[in-house]
XYZ file of C-alpha atoms in Angstrom:
283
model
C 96.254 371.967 129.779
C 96.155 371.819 133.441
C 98.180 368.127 133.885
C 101.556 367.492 134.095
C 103.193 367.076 130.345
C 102.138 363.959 131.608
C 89.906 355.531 120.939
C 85.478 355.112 121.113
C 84.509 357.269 118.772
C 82.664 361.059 119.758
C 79.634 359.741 121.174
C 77.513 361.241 123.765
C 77.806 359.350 127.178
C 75.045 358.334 129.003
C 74.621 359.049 132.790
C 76.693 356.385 135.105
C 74.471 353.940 137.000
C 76.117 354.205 139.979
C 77.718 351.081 141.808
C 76.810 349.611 145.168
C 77.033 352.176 147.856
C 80.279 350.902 150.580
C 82.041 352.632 153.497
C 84.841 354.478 152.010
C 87.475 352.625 154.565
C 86.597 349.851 153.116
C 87.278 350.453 149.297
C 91.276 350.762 150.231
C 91.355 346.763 151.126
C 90.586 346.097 147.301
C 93.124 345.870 144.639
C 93.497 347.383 141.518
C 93.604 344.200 139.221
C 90.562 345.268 137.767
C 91.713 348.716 136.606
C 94.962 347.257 135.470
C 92.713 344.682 133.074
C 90.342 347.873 132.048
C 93.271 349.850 131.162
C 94.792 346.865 129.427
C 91.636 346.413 127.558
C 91.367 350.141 126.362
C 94.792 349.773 125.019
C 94.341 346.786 122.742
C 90.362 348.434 122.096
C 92.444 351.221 120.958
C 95.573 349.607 119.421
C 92.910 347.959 116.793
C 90.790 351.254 116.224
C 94.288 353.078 114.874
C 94.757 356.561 114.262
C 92.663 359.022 112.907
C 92.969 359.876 109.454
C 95.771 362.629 109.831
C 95.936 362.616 106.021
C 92.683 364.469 105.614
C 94.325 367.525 107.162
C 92.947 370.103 109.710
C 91.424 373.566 109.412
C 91.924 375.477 112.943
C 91.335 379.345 113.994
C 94.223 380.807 115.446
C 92.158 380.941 118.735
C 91.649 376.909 118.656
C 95.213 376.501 117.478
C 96.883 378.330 120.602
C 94.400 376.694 123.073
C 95.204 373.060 121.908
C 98.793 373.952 122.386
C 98.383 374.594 125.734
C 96.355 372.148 126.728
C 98.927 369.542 124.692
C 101.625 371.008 127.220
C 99.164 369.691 129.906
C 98.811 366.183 128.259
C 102.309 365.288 128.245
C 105.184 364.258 130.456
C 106.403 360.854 132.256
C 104.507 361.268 135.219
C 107.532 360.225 137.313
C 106.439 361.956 141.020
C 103.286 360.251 140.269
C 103.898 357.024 139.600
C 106.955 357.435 142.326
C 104.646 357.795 144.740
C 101.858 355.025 144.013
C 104.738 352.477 144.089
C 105.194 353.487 147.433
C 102.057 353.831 148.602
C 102.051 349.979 148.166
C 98.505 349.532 147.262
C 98.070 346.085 145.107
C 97.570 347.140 141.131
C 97.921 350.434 142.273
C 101.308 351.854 140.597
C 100.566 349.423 137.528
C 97.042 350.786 137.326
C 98.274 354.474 137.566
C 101.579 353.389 134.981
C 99.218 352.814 132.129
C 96.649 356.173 133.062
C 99.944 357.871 132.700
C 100.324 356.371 129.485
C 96.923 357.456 127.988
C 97.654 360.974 129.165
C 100.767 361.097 127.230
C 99.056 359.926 124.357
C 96.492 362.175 124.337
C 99.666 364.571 124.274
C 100.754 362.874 120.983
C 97.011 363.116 119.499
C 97.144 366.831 119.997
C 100.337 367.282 118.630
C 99.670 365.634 115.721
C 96.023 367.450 115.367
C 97.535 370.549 115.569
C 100.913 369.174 112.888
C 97.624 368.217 110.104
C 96.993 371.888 110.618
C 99.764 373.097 109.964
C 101.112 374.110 113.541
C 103.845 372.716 116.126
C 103.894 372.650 119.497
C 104.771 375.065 122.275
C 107.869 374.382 125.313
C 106.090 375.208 128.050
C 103.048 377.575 129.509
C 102.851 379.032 132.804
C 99.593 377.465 133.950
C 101.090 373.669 133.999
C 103.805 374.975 135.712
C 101.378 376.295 138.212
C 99.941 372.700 139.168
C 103.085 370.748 138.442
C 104.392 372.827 141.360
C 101.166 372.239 143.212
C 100.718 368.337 142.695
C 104.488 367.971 144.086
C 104.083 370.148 147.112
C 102.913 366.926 149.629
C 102.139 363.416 148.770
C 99.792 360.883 146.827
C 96.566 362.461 148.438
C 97.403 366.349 146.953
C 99.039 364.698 143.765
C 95.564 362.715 142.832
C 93.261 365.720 144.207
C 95.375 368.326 141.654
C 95.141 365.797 138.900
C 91.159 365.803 139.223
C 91.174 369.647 138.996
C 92.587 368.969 135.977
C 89.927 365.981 134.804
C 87.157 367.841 135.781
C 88.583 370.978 133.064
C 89.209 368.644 130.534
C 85.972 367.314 130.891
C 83.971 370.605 129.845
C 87.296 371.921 127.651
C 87.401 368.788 125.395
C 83.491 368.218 125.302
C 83.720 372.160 124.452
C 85.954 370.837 121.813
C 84.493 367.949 120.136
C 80.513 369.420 120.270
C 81.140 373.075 119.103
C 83.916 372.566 116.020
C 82.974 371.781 112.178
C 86.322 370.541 111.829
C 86.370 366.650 111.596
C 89.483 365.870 112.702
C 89.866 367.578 115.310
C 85.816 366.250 116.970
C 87.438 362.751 116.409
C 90.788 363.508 118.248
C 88.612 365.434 121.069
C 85.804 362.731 121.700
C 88.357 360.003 121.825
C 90.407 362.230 124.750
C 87.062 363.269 126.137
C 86.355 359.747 126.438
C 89.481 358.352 128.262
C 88.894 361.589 130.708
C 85.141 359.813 131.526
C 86.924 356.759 132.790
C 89.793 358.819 134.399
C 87.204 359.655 137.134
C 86.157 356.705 139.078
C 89.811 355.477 138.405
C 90.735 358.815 140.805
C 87.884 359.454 142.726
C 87.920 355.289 144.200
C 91.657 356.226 145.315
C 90.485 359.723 146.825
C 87.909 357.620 148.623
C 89.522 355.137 150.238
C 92.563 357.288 151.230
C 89.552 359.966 152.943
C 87.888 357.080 154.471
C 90.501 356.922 156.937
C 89.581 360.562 157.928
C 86.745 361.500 160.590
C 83.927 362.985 158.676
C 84.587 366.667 159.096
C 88.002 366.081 157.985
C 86.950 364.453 154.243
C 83.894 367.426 154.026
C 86.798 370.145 154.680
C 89.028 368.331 152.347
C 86.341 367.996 149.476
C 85.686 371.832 150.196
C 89.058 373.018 149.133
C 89.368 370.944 146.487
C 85.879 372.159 145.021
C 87.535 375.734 145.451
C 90.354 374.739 143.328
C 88.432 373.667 141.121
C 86.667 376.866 140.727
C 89.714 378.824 140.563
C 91.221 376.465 137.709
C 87.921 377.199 135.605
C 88.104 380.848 136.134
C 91.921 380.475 134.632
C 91.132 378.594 131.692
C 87.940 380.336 131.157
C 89.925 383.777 131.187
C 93.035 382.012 129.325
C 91.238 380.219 126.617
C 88.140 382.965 125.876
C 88.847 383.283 122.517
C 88.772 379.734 121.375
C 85.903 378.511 123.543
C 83.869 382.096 122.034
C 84.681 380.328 118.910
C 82.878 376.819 120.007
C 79.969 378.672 120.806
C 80.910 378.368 124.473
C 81.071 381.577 126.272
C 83.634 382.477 129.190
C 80.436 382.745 132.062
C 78.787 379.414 130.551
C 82.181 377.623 130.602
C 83.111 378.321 134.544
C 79.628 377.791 135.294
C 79.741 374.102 133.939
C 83.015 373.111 135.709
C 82.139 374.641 139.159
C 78.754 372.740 139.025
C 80.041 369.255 137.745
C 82.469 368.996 140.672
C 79.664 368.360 143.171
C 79.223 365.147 142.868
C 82.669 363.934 142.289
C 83.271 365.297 145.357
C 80.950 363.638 147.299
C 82.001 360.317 145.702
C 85.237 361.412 147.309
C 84.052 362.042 150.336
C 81.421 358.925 150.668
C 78.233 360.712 150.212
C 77.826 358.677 146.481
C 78.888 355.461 145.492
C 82.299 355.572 142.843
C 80.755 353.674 139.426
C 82.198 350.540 138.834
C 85.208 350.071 136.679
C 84.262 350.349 132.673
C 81.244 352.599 133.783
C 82.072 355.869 132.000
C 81.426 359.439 134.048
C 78.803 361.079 131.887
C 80.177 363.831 129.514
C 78.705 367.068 129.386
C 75.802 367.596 127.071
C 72.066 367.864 126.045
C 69.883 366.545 129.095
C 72.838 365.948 131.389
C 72.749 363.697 133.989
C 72.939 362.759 137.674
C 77.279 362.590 137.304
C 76.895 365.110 134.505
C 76.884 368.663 133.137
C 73.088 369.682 133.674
C-alpha cells in the first residue's frame, strides 16, 4: 500500500542462487534487453494463465477488507515521474524495462480491486500513507525514486506472503501469491539499477546510502505494522513478528545494493518469506 497508485500460482519460492559476483560500476554498462524480454515473457506467461475465478466469490473480515484497500491504493497509478525519469536517465532497455514493471504494478491494482468487488467491497480514493511516499519518491531523482519504491517491495514482500500463507479464503491466496510473486522478481529488477547507479559512489558513500534506506525501511514496517494490526492479527501474523520480518529481510538487499552480494540473474526469483527461509529470505 506503500507504492504509488502505480500469474505462477502460490507456491513457495526457493532461495535465489545468486549470480556471478561483478564490480557494481560495471553492471551500469549493460542494457536492459534482458529485463525487457523477462517482462515480456511474464506478460504472455500470464496473458495465457487468465484470471482467477472471480465467479467463486470472496469471504473477507472487515480487518482484511480495509487493509487490501489500502494496499490497492498503493498498487495503482501511471507511474509517470517514474518512467519520466528512466527515459532520461538514458540507460539502454531501461525506461522500456521500467514501462512494463509499471504495468504489473497497476495490475496488481486491478487484481485487488476485483478481489475485494467478489467480496462484496469497492475501493477507497486515497490513504494518507501513499501520499506519504508519493511525496517522498518525487522529492530528488531516479536514485531516491527506485530506493522509495524498494521500501515499498520489501513490505509487500512480508504483507502479501502474510496474505496468501495465513487466509482460508481461496481467492484471495491465489490473487496474493500471484502479486507476491511478481514482487520476487521486482527485486533484482531494482536492486541491479541501485547497484550500478551506487557503484559510481566511493565506498563510504553506498554503506551510508544503504544505511538510510535500511532505516526507512524500518520505519515503513513500523507504519504498516501499526496501520494494518488488525488484519495481519487475523493471518496469524502478529504486529512484533511482522516488523521483525521486514527489518531483517532488508539486509541483504541492501548489500546487493551496495556490492557486498551479487544481484541474481534475471528470471531468478528473490525468495519469499516462509518455512526454512533462506540466504535472500525471511529466516
Amino acid at each position: 500500500m506503500l507504492k504509488n497508485r502505480l500469474t505462477h500460482q502460490a507456491d513457495h519460492a526457493h532461495p535465489a542462487r545468486p549470480a556471478r559476483p561483478a564490480h557494481p560500476a560495471n553492471e551500469d554498462r549493460e542494457d536492459y534487453a534482458d529485463w525487457v524480454a523477462a517482462f515480456h515473457a511474464e506478460r504472455r506467461r500470464r496473458d495465457t494463465l487468465g484470471d482467477p475465478a472471480w465467479e467463486q466469490g470472496s469471504r473477507l473480515p472487515a480487518a482484511l477488507v480495509r487493509s487490501i484497500q489500502r494496499f490497492e491504493v498503493g498498487e495503482g497509478g501511471d507511474g509517470a515521474q517514474l518512467l519520466a525519469k528512466a527515459r532520461r536517465a538514458g540507460i539502454p532497455g531501461y525506461g522500456e524495462a521500467a514501462a512494463l514493471f509499471v504495468a504489473e504494478e497497476r495490475n496488481h491494482a486491478r487484481l485487488l480491486a476485483l478481489l475485494l468487488a467478489a467480496a462484496g467491497a469497492g475501493t477507497l480514493d486515497g490513504h494518507w500513507t501513499d501520499t506519504v511516499f508519493v511525496r517522498l519518491r518525487r522529492t530528488l531523482g531516479l536514485r531516491t525514486e527506485v530506493l522509495v519504491l524498494m521500501v515499498a517491495e520489501v513490505v509487500a514482500l512480508r504483507y502479501y506472503q502474510a496474505l496468501r500463507d495465513g487466509t482460508d479464503d481461496p481467492l484471495t491466496a491465489e490473487v496474493s501469491g500471484r502479486i507476491l510473486a511478481d514482487e520476487e522478481r521486482h527485486v533484482p529488477f531494482h536492486c541491479r539499477r541501485l547497484r550500478a547507479d551506487l557503484g559510481r559512489r566511493p565506498l563510504p558513500a553506498r554503506r551510508g546510502t544503504t544505511a538510510a534506506w535500511r532505516g526507512l525501511v524500518a520505519g515503513a514496517a513500523l507504519v504498516v505494522a501499526y496501520d494494518h494490526g488488525p488484519a495481519l492479527r487475523a493471518l496469524g501474523v502478529s504486529r512484533t513478528a511482522f516488523f521483525r520480518d521486514v527489518v531483517r529481510s532488508c539486509g541483504p538487499m541492501a548489500a546487493m545494493m551496495d556490492g557486498r552480494l551479487p544481484v541474481p540473474e534475471r528470471g531468478v526469483t528473490f525468495a519469499a518469506p516462509g518455512p526454512g527461509g533462506g540466504q535472500l529470505g525471511y529466516s
